[in-house]
Amino acid sequence: MNEQAKIVPDARGQVIGTVEIKKIGNSSGIILSKDVLARMNVGVGDKLYATLTPDGGFRLTPHDPDFEKAMEVARRGMKRYHNALAELAK
């Protein structure tokens, strides 16, 4: 597979690169290019979270999906109890 295939974006999103699965000890890993790391704004040692997508794929993101859910609940609470929180802050 040394041939360079043209990468065409699909309807779900823009393709920004490809990854290769490599054997690392008894495990497997993927290698991300510098361009992909830069576009994701991550570097060596950063954590990525893998989530399943409805179409059977997966998504890598530097944002913790559980944290995002918790923040949404917190935002709703802050909006609902804005006056009480403002009084407590005095």
PDB file of N, CA and C in Angstrom:
ATOM      1  N   MET A   1       0.822  -1.196   0.000  1.00  0.00           N
ATOM      2  CA  MET A   1       0.000   0.000   0.000  1.00  0.00           C
ATOM      3  C   MET A   1       0.858   1.249   0.000  1.00  0.00           C
ATOM      4  N   ASN A   2       1.856   1.309  -0.822  1.00  0.00           N
ATOM      5  CA  ASN A   2       2.711   2.479  -0.901  1.00  0.00           C
ATOM      6  C   ASN A   2       2.171   3.525  -1.855  1.00  0.00           C
ATOM      7  N   GLU A   3       1.132   3.186  -2.606  1.00  0.00           N
ATOM      8  CA  GLU A   3       0.564   4.141  -3.554  1.00  0.00           C
ATOM      9  C   GLU A   3      -0.186   5.222  -2.800  1.00  0.00           C
ATOM     10  N   GLN A   4      -0.034   6.458  -3.238  1.00  0.00           N
ATOM     11  CA  GLN A   4      -0.754   7.572  -2.646  1.00  0.00           C
ATOM     12  C   GLN A   4      -2.110   7.704  -3.324  1.00  0.00           C
ATOM     13  N   ALA A   5      -3.182   7.416  -2.598  1.00  0.00           N
ATOM     14  CA  ALA A   5      -4.534   7.559  -3.142  1.00  0.00           C
ATOM     15  C   ALA A   5      -5.018   8.974  -2.853  1.00  0.00           C
ATOM     16  N   LYS A   6      -5.778   9.515  -3.792  1.00  0.00           N
ATOM     17  CA  LYS A   6      -6.344  10.844  -3.586  1.00  0.00           C
ATOM     18  C   LYS A   6      -7.413  10.749  -2.503  1.00  0.00           C
ATOM     19  N   ILE A   7      -7.344  11.633  -1.524  1.00  0.00           N
ATOM     20  CA  ILE A   7      -8.297  11.639  -0.424  1.00  0.00           C
ATOM     21  C   ILE A   7      -9.406  12.621  -0.757  1.00  0.00           C
ATOM     22  N   VAL A   8     -10.629  12.117  -0.805  1.00  0.00           N
ATOM     23  CA  VAL A   8     -11.778  12.935  -1.161  1.00  0.00           C
ATOM     24  C   VAL A   8     -12.692  13.052   0.054  1.00  0.00           C
ATOM     25  N   PRO A   9     -13.071  14.269   0.456  1.00  0.00           N
ATOM     26  CA  PRO A   9     -13.988  14.417   1.587  1.00  0.00           C
ATOM     27  C   PRO A   9     -15.335  13.783   1.288  1.00  0.00           C
ATOM     28  N   ASP A  10     -15.961  13.195   2.309  1.00  0.00           N
ATOM     29  CA  ASP A  10     -17.293  12.630   2.119  1.00  0.00           C
ATOM     30  C   ASP A  10     -18.336  13.620   2.637  1.00  0.00           C
ATOM     31  N   ALA A  11     -19.596  13.233   2.549  1.00  0.00           N
ATOM     32  CA  ALA A  11     -20.691  14.137   2.913  1.00  0.00           C
ATOM     33  C   ALA A  11     -20.747  14.419   4.415  1.00  0.00           C
ATOM     34  N   ARG A  12     -20.150  13.545   5.262  1.00  0.00           N
ATOM     35  CA  ARG A  12     -20.240  13.716   6.710  1.00  0.00           C
ATOM     36  C   ARG A  12     -19.185  14.657   7.253  1.00  0.00           C
ATOM     37  N   GLY A  13     -18.129  14.897   6.524  1.00  0.00           N
ATOM     38  CA  GLY A  13     -17.089  15.779   7.053  1.00  0.00           C
ATOM     39  C   GLY A  13     -15.877  15.802   6.152  1.00  0.00           C
ATOM     40  N   GLN A  14     -14.976  16.687   6.451  1.00  0.00           N
ATOM     41  CA  GLN A  14     -13.783  16.869   5.645  1.00  0.00           C
ATOM     42  C   GLN A  14     -12.691  15.916   6.127  1.00  0.00           C
ATOM     43  N   VAL A  15     -12.090  15.196   5.211  1.00  0.00           N
ATOM     44  CA  VAL A  15     -10.968  14.331   5.531  1.00  0.00           C
ATOM     45  C   VAL A  15      -9.730  15.203   5.651  1.00  0.00           C
ATOM     46  N   ILE A  16      -9.010  15.080   6.768  1.00  0.00           N
ATOM     47  CA  ILE A  16      -7.819  15.907   6.953  1.00  0.00           C
ATOM     48  C   ILE A  16      -6.538  15.086   6.893  1.00  0.00           C
ATOM     49  N   GLY A  17      -6.652  13.790   6.798  1.00  0.00           N
ATOM     50  CA  GLY A  17      -5.466  12.951   6.706  1.00  0.00           C
ATOM     51  C   GLY A  17      -5.823  11.494   6.877  1.00  0.00           C
ATOM     52  N   THR A  18      -4.823  10.659   6.813  1.00  0.00           N
ATOM     53  CA  THR A  18      -5.020   9.228   7.026  1.00  0.00           C
ATOM     54  C   THR A  18      -4.141   8.780   8.177  1.00  0.00           C
ATOM     55  N   VAL A  19      -4.483   7.655   8.748  1.00  0.00           N
ATOM     56  CA  VAL A  19      -3.685   7.075   9.825  1.00  0.00           C
ATOM     57  C   VAL A  19      -3.335   5.650   9.456  1.00  0.00           C
ATOM     58  N   GLU A  20      -2.277   5.163  10.057  1.00  0.00           N
ATOM     59  CA  GLU A  20      -1.836   3.806   9.798  1.00  0.00           C
ATOM     60  C   GLU A  20      -1.803   3.053  11.122  1.00  0.00           C
ATOM     61  N   ILE A  21      -2.308   1.825  11.127  1.00  0.00           N
ATOM     62  CA  ILE A  21      -2.281   1.001  12.332  1.00  0.00           C
ATOM     63  C   ILE A  21      -0.952   0.268  12.366  1.00  0.00           C
ATOM     64  N   LYS A  22      -0.232   0.400  13.475  1.00  0.00           N
ATOM     65  CA  LYS A  22       1.087  -0.227  13.643  1.00  0.00           C
ATOM     66  C   LYS A  22       1.066  -1.121  14.872  1.00  0.00           C
ATOM     67  N   LYS A  23       1.889  -2.154  14.847  1.00  0.00           N
ATOM     68  CA  LYS A  23       2.051  -3.017  16.003  1.00  0.00           C
ATOM     69  C   LYS A  23       3.026  -2.337  16.957  1.00  0.00           C
ATOM     70  N   ILE A  24       2.615  -2.203  18.222  1.00  0.00           N
ATOM     71  CA  ILE A  24       3.448  -1.600  19.253  1.00  0.00           C
ATOM     72  C   ILE A  24       3.460  -2.573  20.432  1.00  0.00           C
ATOM     73  N   GLY A  25       4.508  -3.381  20.535  1.00  0.00           N
ATOM     74  CA  GLY A  25       4.561  -4.418  21.572  1.00  0.00           C
ATOM     75  C   GLY A  25       3.469  -5.436  21.328  1.00  0.00           C
ATOM     76  N   ASN A  26       2.659  -5.698  22.344  1.00  0.00           N
ATOM     77  CA  ASN A  26       1.540  -6.638  22.209  1.00  0.00           C
ATOM     78  C   ASN A  26       0.252  -5.916  21.815  1.00  0.00           C
ATOM     79  N   SER A  27       0.329  -4.626  21.555  1.00  0.00           N
ATOM     80  CA  SER A  27      -0.852  -3.829  21.222  1.00  0.00           C
ATOM     81  C   SER A  27      -0.737  -3.297  19.804  1.00  0.00           C
ATOM     82  N   SER A  28      -1.753  -2.569  19.410  1.00  0.00           N
ATOM     83  CA  SER A  28      -1.749  -1.864  18.130  1.00  0.00           C
ATOM     84  C   SER A  28      -1.965  -0.391  18.406  1.00  0.00           C
ATOM     85  N   GLY A  29      -1.418   0.451  17.548  1.00  0.00           N
ATOM     86  CA  GLY A  29      -1.576   1.887  17.724  1.00  0.00           C
ATOM     87  C   GLY A  29      -1.706   2.565  16.387  1.00  0.00           C
ATOM     88  N   ILE A  30      -2.166   3.805  16.414  1.00  0.00           N
ATOM     89  CA  ILE A  30      -2.267   4.573  15.177  1.00  0.00           C
ATOM     90  C   ILE A  30      -1.265   5.718  15.241  1.00  0.00           C
ATOM     91  N   ILE A  31      -0.717   6.054  14.092  1.00  0.00           N
ATOM     92  CA  ILE A  31       0.246   7.137  13.980  1.00  0.00           C
ATOM     93  C   ILE A  31      -0.473   8.327  13.344  1.00  0.00           C
ATOM     94  N   LEU A  32      -0.439   9.471  14.026  1.00  0.00           N
ATOM     95  CA  LEU A  32      -1.049  10.697  13.507  1.00  0.00           C
ATOM     96  C   LEU A  32       0.056  11.617  13.005  1.00  0.00           C
ATOM     97  N   SER A  33      -0.134  12.167  11.831  1.00  0.00           N
ATOM     98  CA  SER A  33       0.871  13.058  11.250  1.00  0.00           C
ATOM     99  C   SER A  33       0.889  14.396  11.991  1.00  0.00           C
ATOM    100  N   LYS A  34       1.943  15.175  11.770  1.00  0.00           N
ATOM    101  CA  LYS A  34       2.053  16.499  12.380  1.00  0.00           C
ATOM    102  C   LYS A  34       0.883  17.384  11.977  1.00  0.00           C
ATOM    103  N   ASP A  35       0.466  17.267  10.710  1.00  0.00           N
ATOM    104  CA  ASP A  35      -0.653  18.082  10.221  1.00  0.00           C
ATOM    105  C   ASP A  35      -1.937  17.772  10.972  1.00  0.00           C
ATOM    106  N   VAL A  36      -2.205  16.485  11.181  1.00  0.00           N
ATOM    107  CA  VAL A  36      -3.422  16.083  11.895  1.00  0.00           C
ATOM    108  C   VAL A  36      -3.361  16.565  13.341  1.00  0.00           C
ATOM    109  N   LEU A  37      -2.214  16.379  13.991  1.00  0.00           N
ATOM    110  CA  LEU A  37      -2.061  16.848  15.371  1.00  0.00           C
ATOM    111  C   LEU A  37      -2.268  18.353  15.471  1.00  0.00           C
ATOM    112  N   ALA A  38      -1.721  19.092  14.522  1.00  0.00           N
ATOM    113  CA  ALA A  38      -1.861  20.551  14.537  1.00  0.00           C
ATOM    114  C   ALA A  38      -3.317  20.957  14.339  1.00  0.00           C
ATOM    115  N   ARG A  39      -4.017  20.296  13.436  1.00  0.00           N
ATOM    116  CA  ARG A  39      -5.427  20.650  13.193  1.00  0.00           C
ATOM    117  C   ARG A  39      -6.304  20.310  14.384  1.00  0.00           C
ATOM    118  N   MET A  40      -5.929  19.251  15.124  1.00  0.00           N
ATOM    119  CA  MET A  40      -6.692  18.869  16.317  1.00  0.00           C
ATOM    120  C   MET A  40      -6.247  19.664  17.543  1.00  0.00           C
ATOM    121  N   ASN A  41      -5.165  20.433  17.394  1.00  0.00           N
ATOM    122  CA  ASN A  41      -4.610  21.230  18.482  1.00  0.00           C
ATOM    123  C   ASN A  41      -4.214  20.349  19.671  1.00  0.00           C
ATOM    124  N   VAL A  42      -3.541  19.228  19.380  1.00  0.00           N
ATOM    125  CA  VAL A  42      -3.050  18.316  20.407  1.00  0.00           C
ATOM    126  C   VAL A  42      -1.593  17.986  20.124  1.00  0.00           C
ATOM    127  N   GLY A  43      -0.946  17.399  21.097  1.00  0.00           N
ATOM    128  CA  GLY A  43       0.450  17.013  20.939  1.00  0.00           C
ATOM    129  C   GLY A  43       0.726  15.715  21.669  1.00  0.00           C
ATOM    130  N   VAL A  44       1.985  15.314  21.677  1.00  0.00           N
ATOM    131  CA  VAL A  44       2.397  14.084  22.335  1.00  0.00           C
ATOM    132  C   VAL A  44       2.060  14.167  23.821  1.00  0.00           C
ATOM    133  N   GLY A  45       1.436  13.136  24.351  1.00  0.00           N
ATOM    134  CA  GLY A  45       1.058  13.089  25.762  1.00  0.00           C
ATOM    135  C   GLY A  45      -0.359  13.547  26.043  1.00  0.00           C
ATOM    136  N   ASP A  46      -1.001  14.218  25.089  1.00  0.00           N
ATOM    137  CA  ASP A  46      -2.394  14.637  25.277  1.00  0.00           C
ATOM    138  C   ASP A  46      -3.315  13.422  25.162  1.00  0.00           C
ATOM    139  N   LYS A  47      -4.473  13.534  25.781  1.00  0.00           N
ATOM    140  CA  LYS A  47      -5.454  12.458  25.757  1.00  0.00           C
ATOM    141  C   LYS A  47      -6.480  12.716  24.671  1.00  0.00           C
ATOM    142  N   LEU A  48      -6.845  11.672  23.916  1.00  0.00           N
ATOM    143  CA  LEU A  48      -7.933  11.743  22.949  1.00  0.00           C
ATOM    144  C   LEU A  48      -9.025  10.787  23.400  1.00  0.00           C
ATOM    145  N   TYR A  49     -10.260  11.147  23.164  1.00  0.00           N
ATOM    146  CA  TYR A  49     -11.403  10.329  23.549  1.00  0.00           C
ATOM    147  C   TYR A  49     -12.047   9.769  22.286  1.00  0.00           C
ATOM    148  N   ALA A  50     -12.279   8.465  22.278  1.00  0.00           N
ATOM    149  CA  ALA A  50     -12.914   7.798  21.141  1.00  0.00           C
ATOM    150  C   ALA A  50     -14.381   7.566  21.471  1.00  0.00           C
ATOM    151  N   THR A  51     -15.264   8.024  20.595  1.00  0.00           N
ATOM    152  CA  THR A  51     -16.692   7.793  20.753  1.00  0.00           C
ATOM    153  C   THR A  51     -17.220   7.132  19.485  1.00  0.00           C
ATOM    154  N   LEU A  52     -18.241   6.308  19.647  1.00  0.00           N
ATOM    155  CA  LEU A  52     -18.849   5.631  18.502  1.00  0.00           C
ATOM    156  C   LEU A  52     -19.803   6.573  17.793  1.00  0.00           C
ATOM    157  N   THR A  53     -19.868   6.456  16.478  1.00  0.00           N
ATOM    158  CA  THR A  53     -20.789   7.268  15.688  1.00  0.00           C
ATOM    159  C   THR A  53     -21.958   6.394  15.235  1.00  0.00           C
ATOM    160  N   PRO A  54     -23.097   6.994  14.899  1.00  0.00           N
ATOM    161  CA  PRO A  54     -24.266   6.215  14.493  1.00  0.00           C
ATOM    162  C   PRO A  54     -24.029   5.351  13.245  1.00  0.00           C
ATOM    163  N   ASP A  55     -23.085   5.756  12.389  1.00  0.00           N
ATOM    164  CA  ASP A  55     -22.862   5.002  11.154  1.00  0.00           C
ATOM    165  C   ASP A  55     -21.858   3.861  11.326  1.00  0.00           C
ATOM    166  N   GLY A  56     -21.483   3.553  12.573  1.00  0.00           N
ATOM    167  CA  GLY A  56     -20.598   2.422  12.818  1.00  0.00           C
ATOM    168  C   GLY A  56     -19.126   2.776  12.899  1.00  0.00           C
ATOM    169  N   GLY A  57     -18.778   4.032  12.744  1.00  0.00           N
ATOM    170  CA  GLY A  57     -17.392   4.459  12.839  1.00  0.00           C
ATOM    171  C   GLY A  57     -17.085   4.937  14.246  1.00  0.00           C
ATOM    172  N   PHE A  58     -15.974   5.629  14.367  1.00  0.00           N
ATOM    173  CA  PHE A  58     -15.661   6.253  15.641  1.00  0.00           C
ATOM    174  C   PHE A  58     -15.065   7.620  15.402  1.00  0.00           C
ATOM    175  N   ARG A  59     -15.098   8.425  16.437  1.00  0.00           N
ATOM    176  CA  ARG A  59     -14.632   9.809  16.363  1.00  0.00           C
ATOM    177  C   ARG A  59     -13.597  10.019  17.451  1.00  0.00           C
ATOM    178  N   LEU A  60     -12.473  10.587  17.112  1.00  0.00           N
ATOM    179  CA  LEU A  60     -11.452  10.956  18.085  1.00  0.00           C
ATOM    180  C   LEU A  60     -11.575  12.443  18.365  1.00  0.00           C
ATOM    181  N   THR A  61     -11.637  12.796  19.628  1.00  0.00           N
ATOM    182  CA  THR A  61     -11.752  14.198  20.006  1.00  0.00           C
ATOM    183  C   THR A  61     -10.920  14.462  21.249  1.00  0.00           C
ATOM    184  N   PRO A  62     -10.330  15.647  21.361  1.00  0.00           N
ATOM    185  CA  PRO A  62      -9.594  15.971  22.578  1.00  0.00           C
ATOM    186  C   PRO A  62     -10.507  16.388  23.731  1.00  0.00           C
ATOM    187  N   HIS A  63     -11.807  16.490  23.485  1.00  0.00           N
ATOM    188  CA  HIS A  63     -12.758  16.921  24.502  1.00  0.00           C
ATOM    189  C   HIS A  63     -13.468  15.721  25.098  1.00  0.00           C
ATOM    190  N   ASP A  64     -13.501  15.650  26.428  1.00  0.00           N
ATOM    191  CA  ASP A  64     -14.148  14.556  27.144  1.00  0.00           C
ATOM    192  C   ASP A  64     -15.665  14.686  27.002  1.00  0.00           C
ATOM    193  N   PRO A  65     -16.330  13.722  26.346  1.00  0.00           N
ATOM    194  CA  PRO A  65     -17.784  13.838  26.138  1.00  0.00           C
ATOM    195  C   PRO A  65     -18.564  13.815  27.453  1.00  0.00           C
ATOM    196  N   ASP A  66     -18.094  13.084  28.473  1.00  0.00           N
ATOM    197  CA  ASP A  66     -18.788  13.070  29.759  1.00  0.00           C
ATOM    198  C   ASP A  66     -18.713  14.436  30.431  1.00  0.00           C
ATOM    199  N   PHE A  67     -17.570  15.102  30.307  1.00  0.00           N
ATOM    200  CA  PHE A  67     -17.418  16.443  30.867  1.00  0.00           C
ATOM    201  C   PHE A  67     -18.358  17.411  30.159  1.00  0.00           C
ATOM    202  N   GLU A  68     -18.467  17.291  28.845  1.00  0.00           N
ATOM    203  CA  GLU A  68     -19.358  18.172  28.085  1.00  0.00           C
ATOM    204  C   GLU A  68     -20.810  17.995  28.536  1.00  0.00           C
ATOM    205  N   LYS A  69     -21.233  16.747  28.789  1.00  0.00           N
ATOM    206  CA  LYS A  69     -22.601  16.496  29.272  1.00  0.00           C
ATOM    207  C   LYS A  69     -22.802  17.136  30.641  1.00  0.00           C
ATOM    208  N   ALA A  70     -21.817  16.983  31.530  1.00  0.00           N
ATOM    209  CA  ALA A  70     -21.916  17.562  32.872  1.00  0.00           C
ATOM    210  C   ALA A  70     -21.974  19.086  32.797  1.00  0.00           C
ATOM    211  N   MET A  71     -21.197  19.685  31.900  1.00  0.00           N
ATOM    212  CA  MET A  71     -21.214  21.136  31.754  1.00  0.00           C
ATOM    213  C   MET A  71     -22.554  21.632  31.231  1.00  0.00           C
ATOM    214  N   GLU A  72     -23.180  20.870  30.358  1.00  0.00           N
ATOM    215  CA  GLU A  72     -24.498  21.266  29.846  1.00  0.00           C
ATOM    216  C   GLU A  72     -25.517  21.290  30.983  1.00  0.00           C
ATOM    217  N   VAL A  73     -25.474  20.284  31.857  1.00  0.00           N
ATOM    218  CA  VAL A  73     -26.366  20.250  33.022  1.00  0.00           C
ATOM    219  C   VAL A  73     -26.069  21.453  33.916  1.00  0.00           C
ATOM    220  N   ALA A  74     -24.791  21.746  34.143  1.00  0.00           N
ATOM    221  CA  ALA A  74     -24.411  22.886  34.988  1.00  0.00           C
ATOM    222  C   ALA A  74     -24.885  24.201  34.373  1.00  0.00           C
ATOM    223  N   ARG A  75     -24.751  24.341  33.063  1.00  0.00           N
ATOM    224  CA  ARG A  75     -25.204  25.582  32.400  1.00  0.00           C
ATOM    225  C   ARG A  75     -26.711  25.790  32.576  1.00  0.00           C
ATOM    226  N   ARG A  76     -27.473  24.693  32.431  1.00  0.00           N
ATOM    227  CA  ARG A  76     -28.931  24.809  32.624  1.00  0.00           C
ATOM    228  C   ARG A  76     -29.249  25.229  34.055  1.00  0.00           C
ATOM    229  N   GLY A  77     -28.530  24.654  35.033  1.00  0.00           N
ATOM    230  CA  GLY A  77     -28.751  25.012  36.429  1.00  0.00           C
ATOM    231  C   GLY A  77     -28.380  26.454  36.708  1.00  0.00           C
ATOM    232  N   MET A  78     -27.264  26.910  36.122  1.00  0.00           N
ATOM    233  CA  MET A  78     -26.842  28.305  36.337  1.00  0.00           C
ATOM    234  C   MET A  78     -27.845  29.272  35.724  1.00  0.00           C
ATOM    235  N   LYS A  79     -28.421  28.889  34.595  1.00  0.00           N
ATOM    236  CA  LYS A  79     -29.412  29.759  33.947  1.00  0.00           C
ATOM    237  C   LYS A  79     -30.691  29.808  34.781  1.00  0.00           C
ATOM    238  N   ARG A  80     -31.111  28.636  35.253  1.00  0.00           N
ATOM    239  CA  ARG A  80     -32.368  28.543  36.005  1.00  0.00           C
ATOM    240  C   ARG A  80     -32.258  29.257  37.353  1.00  0.00           C
ATOM    241  N   TYR A  81     -31.128  29.096  38.037  1.00  0.00           N
ATOM    242  CA  TYR A  81     -30.960  29.661  39.381  1.00  0.00           C
ATOM    243  C   TYR A  81     -30.007  30.867  39.369  1.00  0.00           C
ATOM    244  N   HIS A  82     -30.057  31.633  38.303  1.00  0.00           N
ATOM    245  CA  HIS A  82     -29.167  32.792  38.160  1.00  0.00           C
ATOM    246  C   HIS A  82     -29.296  33.763  39.320  1.00  0.00           C
ATOM    247  N   ASN A  83     -30.529  34.123  39.704  1.00  0.00           N
ATOM    248  CA  ASN A  83     -30.746  35.111  40.768  1.00  0.00           C
ATOM    249  C   ASN A  83     -30.217  34.591  42.114  1.00  0.00           C
ATOM    250  N   ALA A  84     -30.496  33.342  42.420  1.00  0.00           N
ATOM    251  CA  ALA A  84     -30.024  32.769  43.689  1.00  0.00           C
ATOM    252  C   ALA A  84     -28.503  32.713  43.716  1.00  0.00           C
ATOM    253  N   LEU A  85     -27.885  32.342  42.619  1.00  0.00           N
ATOM    254  CA  LEU A  85     -26.432  32.275  42.572  1.00  0.00           C
ATOM    255  C   LEU A  85     -25.815  33.671  42.675  1.00  0.00           C
ATOM    256  N   ALA A  86     -26.465  34.663  42.097  1.00  0.00           N
ATOM    257  CA  ALA A  86     -25.966  36.040  42.186  1.00  0.00           C
ATOM    258  C   ALA A  86     -26.021  36.527  43.628  1.00  0.00           C
ATOM    259  N   GLU A  87     -27.083  36.176  44.351  1.00  0.00           N
ATOM    260  CA  GLU A  87     -27.206  36.563  45.759  1.00  0.00           C
ATOM    261  C   GLU A  87     -26.137  35.864  46.595  1.00  0.00           C
ATOM    262  N   LEU A  88     -25.895  34.601  46.326  1.00  0.00           N
ATOM    263  CA  LEU A  88     -24.885  33.852  47.071  1.00  0.00           C
ATOM    264  C   LEU A  88     -23.484  34.392  46.818  1.00  0.00           C
ATOM    265  N   ALA A  89     -23.260  34.954  45.641  1.00  0.00           N
ATOM    266  CA  ALA A  89     -21.947  35.467  45.286  1.00  0.00           C
ATOM    267  C   ALA A  89     -21.624  36.781  45.996  1.00  0.00           C
ATOM    268  N   LYS A  90     -22.626  37.460  46.561  1.00  0.00           N
ATOM    269  CA  LYS A  90     -22.412  38.759  47.224  1.00  0.00           C
ATOM    270  C   LYS A  90     -21.684  38.582  48.533  1.00  0.00           C
TER     271      LYS A  90
END
